[in-house]
Coordinates of C-alpha atoms and ligand atoms in Angstrom, one line a residue:
X1 CA -61.9 145.3 84.1
X2 CA -62.0 147.4 80.9
X3 CA -58.8 149.3 80.0
X4 CA -59.0 153.1 80.6
X5 CA -58.6 155.4 77.6
X6 CA -58.7 159.1 77.2
X7 CA -60.3 160.8 74.1
X8 CA -58.7 164.2 73.7
X9 CA -60.6 165.3 70.5
X10 CA -64.3 165.3 69.6
X11 CA -65.3 162.1 67.8
X12 CA -68.7 160.9 66.4
X13 CA -71.0 159.3 68.9
X14 CA -71.0 156.0 67.2
X15 CA -67.2 155.8 67.4
X16 CA -67.3 156.7 71.0
X17 CA -69.9 154.0 71.6
X18 CA -67.7 151.5 69.8
X19 CA -64.7 152.4 72.1
X20 CA -66.9 152.2 75.2
X21 CA -67.9 148.6 74.3
X22 CA -64.2 147.7 75.0
X23 CA -62.8 150.4 77.2
X24 CA -63.6 152.7 80.1
X25 CA -63.7 156.1 78.3
X26 CA -63.0 159.6 79.6
X27 CA -63.0 162.5 77.2
X28 CA -62.2 166.1 77.0
X29 CA -65.4 168.1 77.0
X30 CA -64.1 171.6 76.3
X31 CA -64.7 173.3 73.0
X32 CA -61.1 174.4 72.4
X33 CA -58.1 172.1 72.1
X34 CA -57.3 170.5 75.5
X35 CA -54.7 172.6 77.4
X36 CA -51.4 170.8 77.9
X37 CA -51.8 170.9 81.7
X38 CA -55.2 169.2 81.5
X39 CA -53.8 166.6 79.1
X40 CA -50.9 165.8 81.4
X41 CA -53.4 165.2 84.2
X42 CA -55.8 163.2 82.0
X43 CA -53.2 160.6 80.8
X44 CA -52.1 159.6 84.3
X45 CA -54.3 156.5 84.7
X46 CA -54.9 155.6 81.0
X47 CA -53.6 152.9 78.7
X48 CA -54.7 154.6 75.5
X49 CA -54.9 158.1 74.2
X50 CA -56.9 159.1 71.2
X51 CA -55.8 162.5 69.9
X52 CA -54.7 164.7 66.9
X53 CA -51.8 167.0 66.7
X54 CA -50.7 167.7 70.4
X55 CA -47.1 167.0 71.2
X56 CA -46.5 163.4 72.5
X57 CA -43.1 163.8 74.1
X58 CA -41.1 162.5 77.1
X59 CA -42.8 164.9 79.5
X60 CA -46.2 163.6 78.5
X61 CA -45.2 160.0 78.5
X62 CA -43.6 160.4 82.0
X63 CA -47.0 161.5 83.2
X64 CA -48.6 158.4 81.7
X65 CA -47.0 155.3 83.3
X66 CA -49.7 152.9 82.1
X67 CA -49.9 154.2 78.5
X68 CA -49.6 151.6 75.8
X69 CA -50.7 153.5 72.7
X70 CA -51.3 157.0 71.2
X71 CA -53.7 156.8 68.4
X72 CA -53.7 159.8 66.1
X73 CA -56.8 160.7 64.1
X74 CA -54.6 161.8 61.2
X75 CA -52.3 160.4 58.7
X76 CA -49.5 162.8 59.8
X77 CA -47.7 162.0 63.0
X78 CA -45.1 164.7 63.3
X79 CA -46.6 165.4 66.8
X80 CA -44.9 162.1 67.9
X81 CA -41.5 162.3 69.5
X82 CA -40.6 159.0 68.0
X83 CA -37.4 158.5 70.1
X84 CA -39.3 159.2 73.4
X85 CA -42.0 156.7 72.4
X86 CA -39.6 154.1 71.2
X87 CA -37.6 154.4 74.5
X88 CA -40.8 153.7 76.5
X89 CA -42.2 151.1 74.1
X90 CA -45.3 153.1 73.4
X91 CA -47.2 152.3 70.2
X92 CA -48.1 155.2 67.9
X93 CA -50.8 154.7 65.2
X94 CA -52.2 156.9 62.4
X95 CA -55.0 156.7 59.8
X96 CA -53.6 156.1 56.4
X97 CA -55.5 155.2 53.2
X98 CA -59.0 156.5 54.1
X99 CA -58.1 160.2 53.4
X100 CA -55.9 159.9 50.3
X101 CA -58.6 160.8 47.7
X102 CA -60.2 163.5 49.9
X103 CA -56.9 165.3 50.3
X104 CA -56.1 164.9 46.6
X105 CA -59.5 166.5 45.7
X106 CA -58.7 169.5 47.9
X107 CA -55.3 169.9 46.3
X108 CA -56.9 170.0 42.8
X109 CA -59.3 172.6 44.3
X110 CA -56.4 174.7 45.5
X111 CA -54.8 174.5 42.0
X112 CA -58.0 175.5 40.3
X113 CA -58.8 178.2 42.8
X114 CA -55.4 179.9 42.5
X115 CA -55.1 179.5 38.8
X116 CA -58.6 180.8 38.0
X117 CA -58.7 183.1 41.0
X118 CA -62.0 181.7 42.1
X119 CA -62.2 183.1 45.7
X120 CA -60.9 186.5 44.6
X121 CA -63.4 186.7 41.7
X122 CA -66.3 185.4 43.8
X123 CA -65.6 188.4 46.1
X124 CA -65.5 190.7 43.0
X125 CA -69.0 189.6 42.0
X126 CA -70.3 189.8 45.5
X127 CA -68.8 193.3 45.9
X128 CA -70.8 194.5 42.8
X129 CA -67.6 195.1 40.8
X130 CA -68.6 193.0 37.8
X131 CA -69.2 195.3 34.8
X132 CA -67.9 193.5 31.7
X133 CA -67.3 189.8 31.1
X134 CA -64.3 190.1 28.7
X135 CA -62.2 192.2 31.0
X136 CA -58.5 191.3 31.3
X137 CA -58.7 191.9 35.0
X138 CA -60.6 188.6 35.2
X139 CA -58.0 186.5 33.5
X140 CA -56.4 183.6 35.2
X141 CA -54.0 180.9 33.9
X142 CA -54.7 177.5 32.4
X143 CA -54.4 174.3 34.5
X144 CA -55.0 171.8 31.6
X145 CA -51.8 170.9 29.7
X146 CA -49.6 172.8 32.2
X147 CA -46.8 171.2 34.2
X148 CA -47.4 170.0 37.7
X149 CA -44.5 169.2 40.0
X150 CA -45.3 167.0 43.0
X151 CA -42.8 167.0 45.8
X152 CA -43.4 163.8 47.8
X153 CA -45.1 161.0 45.9
X154 CA -46.8 159.0 48.6
X155 CA -50.3 157.7 48.3
X156 CA -51.8 161.2 48.4
X157 CA -49.2 162.5 45.8
X158 CA -50.1 159.6 43.6
X159 CA -53.8 160.4 43.9
X160 CA -53.0 164.0 42.8
X161 CA -50.9 162.8 39.9
X162 CA -53.8 160.6 38.7
X163 CA -56.3 163.5 38.8
X164 CA -53.8 165.8 37.1
X165 CA -52.9 163.4 34.4
X166 CA -56.3 161.8 33.6
X167 CA -58.6 164.7 34.4
X168 CA -56.5 167.7 33.3
X169 CA -54.0 166.3 30.8
X170 CA -51.2 167.9 32.8
X171 CA -47.6 167.1 32.3
X172 CA -46.6 165.6 35.7
X173 CA -43.1 165.6 37.3
X174 CA -42.4 164.2 40.8
X175 CA -39.6 164.3 43.3
X176 CA -39.5 161.6 45.9
X177 CA -36.9 159.9 48.1
X178 CA -37.4 156.6 46.3
X179 CA -38.4 156.2 42.6
X180 CA -41.9 155.1 41.8
X181 CA -41.4 153.3 38.5
X182 CA -44.7 151.5 38.5
X183 CA -46.6 154.8 38.9
X184 CA -44.4 156.4 36.3
X185 CA -45.4 153.7 33.8
X186 CA -49.0 153.4 34.7
X187 CA -49.7 157.2 34.7
X188 CA -47.0 158.5 32.4
X189 CA -45.4 160.8 34.9
X190 CA -41.6 161.6 35.2
X191 CA -39.1 161.8 38.0
X192 CA -37.1 165.0 38.4
X193 CA -34.5 166.5 40.7
X194 CA -35.9 169.1 43.0
X195 CA -34.1 171.8 41.1
X196 CA -35.5 170.7 37.7
X197 CA -39.0 170.3 39.1
X198 CA -38.9 173.8 40.6
X199 CA -37.6 175.3 37.4
X200 CA -40.1 173.6 35.1
X201 CA -43.4 173.4 37.0
X202 CA -46.3 175.8 36.6
X203 CA -47.7 174.4 39.8
X204 CA -45.5 173.1 42.6
X205 CA -47.4 170.9 45.1
X206 CA -45.7 170.0 48.4
X207 CA -46.9 166.8 49.9
X208 CA -44.0 165.5 52.0
X209 CA -44.6 164.4 55.6
X210 CA -42.9 166.8 58.2
X211 CA -39.6 165.3 59.4
X212 CA -36.3 166.9 60.4
X213 CA -35.2 166.5 56.8
X214 CA -38.3 168.2 55.3
X215 CA -38.5 171.1 57.7
X216 CA -38.3 174.3 55.7
X217 CA -37.7 172.2 52.6
X218 CA -39.1 175.2 50.6
X219 CA -37.1 178.3 51.5
X220 CA -35.8 181.4 49.8
X221 CA -33.5 179.5 47.4
X222 CA -36.2 177.1 46.4
X223 CA -38.7 179.9 45.7
X224 CA -36.1 181.7 43.6
X225 CA -35.8 178.6 41.4
X226 CA -39.5 178.6 40.6
X227 CA -40.9 180.4 37.5
X228 CA -42.3 183.8 38.2
X229 CA -45.6 182.6 36.7
X230 CA -45.7 179.5 38.9
X231 CA -48.1 178.8 41.8
X232 CA -47.1 177.1 45.0
X233 CA -49.5 174.7 46.8
X234 CA -49.0 173.3 50.3
X235 CA -51.4 170.7 51.8
X236 CA -48.7 168.8 53.8
X237 CA -47.6 170.6 57.0
X238 CA -46.9 174.3 57.5
X239 CA -43.4 173.8 58.8
X240 CA -42.2 172.2 55.5
X241 CA -42.1 175.8 54.3
X242 CA -40.2 178.8 55.5
X243 CA -43.2 181.0 55.6
X244 CA -41.2 184.2 55.7
X245 CA -39.5 183.2 52.5
X246 CA -42.9 182.4 50.9
X247 CA -44.3 185.8 52.0
X248 CA -41.2 187.5 50.4
X249 CA -41.5 185.4 47.2
X250 CA -45.2 186.5 46.9
X251 CA -44.5 190.2 47.8
X252 CA -41.7 190.5 45.3
X253 CA -43.7 188.6 42.6
X254 CA -41.0 185.9 42.4
X255 CA -44.0 183.5 42.1
X256 CA -47.5 184.2 40.9
X257 CA -49.5 182.9 43.9
X258 CA -50.0 180.2 46.5
X259 CA -52.8 177.9 47.7
X260 CA -52.3 177.0 51.3
X261 CA -54.1 174.6 53.6
X262 CA -51.4 174.5 56.3
X263 CA -49.2 177.1 58.1
X264 CA -46.3 177.3 60.4
X265 CA -48.7 178.3 63.2
X266 CA -52.3 177.2 63.2
X267 CA -54.8 178.9 63.3
X268 CA -52.9 181.8 61.7
X269 CA -53.0 185.2 63.3
X270 CA -55.7 187.7 62.2
X271 CA -53.0 190.1 60.9
X272 CA -51.0 187.5 59.0
X273 CA -49.7 188.9 55.6
X274 CA -51.4 186.1 53.6
X275 CA -54.7 187.5 54.6
X276 CA -54.1 190.7 52.6
X277 CA -52.8 188.9 49.5
X278 CA -55.5 188.3 46.8
X279 CA -53.1 185.9 45.0
X280 CA -53.1 183.6 48.0
X281 CA -55.9 181.2 48.8
X282 CA -56.0 180.4 52.5
X283 CA -57.9 177.4 53.8
X284 CA -58.1 176.3 57.5
X285 CA -56.3 172.9 57.3
X286 CA -59.3 171.0 55.8
X287 CA -57.4 168.5 53.7
X288 CA -59.4 165.5 55.1
X289 CA -62.5 167.4 56.2
X290 CA -65.4 165.7 54.6
X291 CA -68.0 164.1 56.9
X292 CA -67.4 160.6 55.5
X293 CA -63.6 160.8 55.5
X294 CA -63.5 162.2 59.0
X295 CA -65.8 159.4 60.2
X296 CA -63.6 156.8 58.5
X297 CA -60.6 158.4 60.2
X298 CA -62.2 158.3 63.6
X299 CA -63.2 154.7 63.1
X300 CA -59.7 153.7 62.0
X301 CA -58.2 155.5 64.9
X302 CA -60.7 154.0 67.4
X303 CA -59.9 150.5 66.0
X304 CA -56.2 151.1 66.4
X305 CA -56.7 152.3 70.0
X306 CA -59.0 149.4 71.1
X307 CA -56.7 146.7 69.5
X308 CA -53.6 148.1 71.2
X309 CA -55.2 148.3 74.7
X310 CA -56.7 144.8 74.4
X311 CA -53.5 143.2 73.6
X312 CA -53.6 143.0 69.8
X313 CA -51.2 144.6 67.3
X314 CA -53.1 147.3 65.5
X315 CA -52.7 147.6 61.7
X316 CA -51.5 151.1 61.5
X317 CA -48.5 151.3 63.8
X318 CA -46.3 154.0 62.3
X319 CA -43.3 152.5 60.6
X320 CA -40.7 154.0 62.9
X321 CA -42.3 152.3 65.9
X322 CA -42.7 148.9 64.5
X323 CA -40.6 146.4 66.3
Ligands
DGY1 C1 -53.7 164.5 58.3 O1 -54.5 163.6 58.5 O2 -52.5 164.5 58.7 C2 -54.3 165.7 57.6 O3 -53.4 166.8 57.7 C3 -55.6 166.1 58.2 O4 -56.2 167.0 57.4

């Protein structure tokens, strides 16, 4: 008998077919995110769960006595209650590597969009406001030869550093838990304390995973340390930033602008202050959203799922749950 699995998020048909070769598949058919109550029912008989983002905690695991693995279709796994999973010997997997360059591309897009005010000035042209080309109101700031500070130099941070250094001749600083001497040497980037990085950077990019230690890593004090000409970019997780402190920093012009792909609450409310700020570029959490990368992520997650429910050790068990 094939092991039962539940697919809580839409996935490409070819990926579903691959899973169905090995497993009995049930899936969520609704257009919106599966409601928690439905998910609790759906996991009762299954050995594997394929999902993204929903909280995997003791309550859910207690509803799933046969569960062996939760396979996330994302690199982030802050939705895992690691202690609850460890206590019940449930594997948790993610999709590293396949999205690094795609997310790094988007971060460069956010840097360019905020610095050169691309969405704002696109709207300016479309509104018929364009009269003269040399008008100061169209000025932005240079990206090339400016200083970029990357907080969190994992694989994605490294891919951003490479683009910044080789493509834009930027001066790159990084702040990371552990030093990355090889990357320093190969790319010519420099480590910095968080305070120095904030004080010196023209662009501050936050790329840390969300953990208890990085929750609200950027708050009022950190924004105060940034230059008033600097731009803040977040493509990690919304909760790494105290959003109220960021709103205040933008309102009081403590910083020049922000490029955001993630928020404390997603989707953000239609009356959110960011939506009225021309100096803020707001994207709907699309870091990895290209057709190819999303397919690769779904394939990786499906492989993790199938291996775990058929008795093999999948390659992408998150490090905290490796035994
Ligand atoms: C991830 O995979 O964690 C990304 O946030 C998706 O865009």
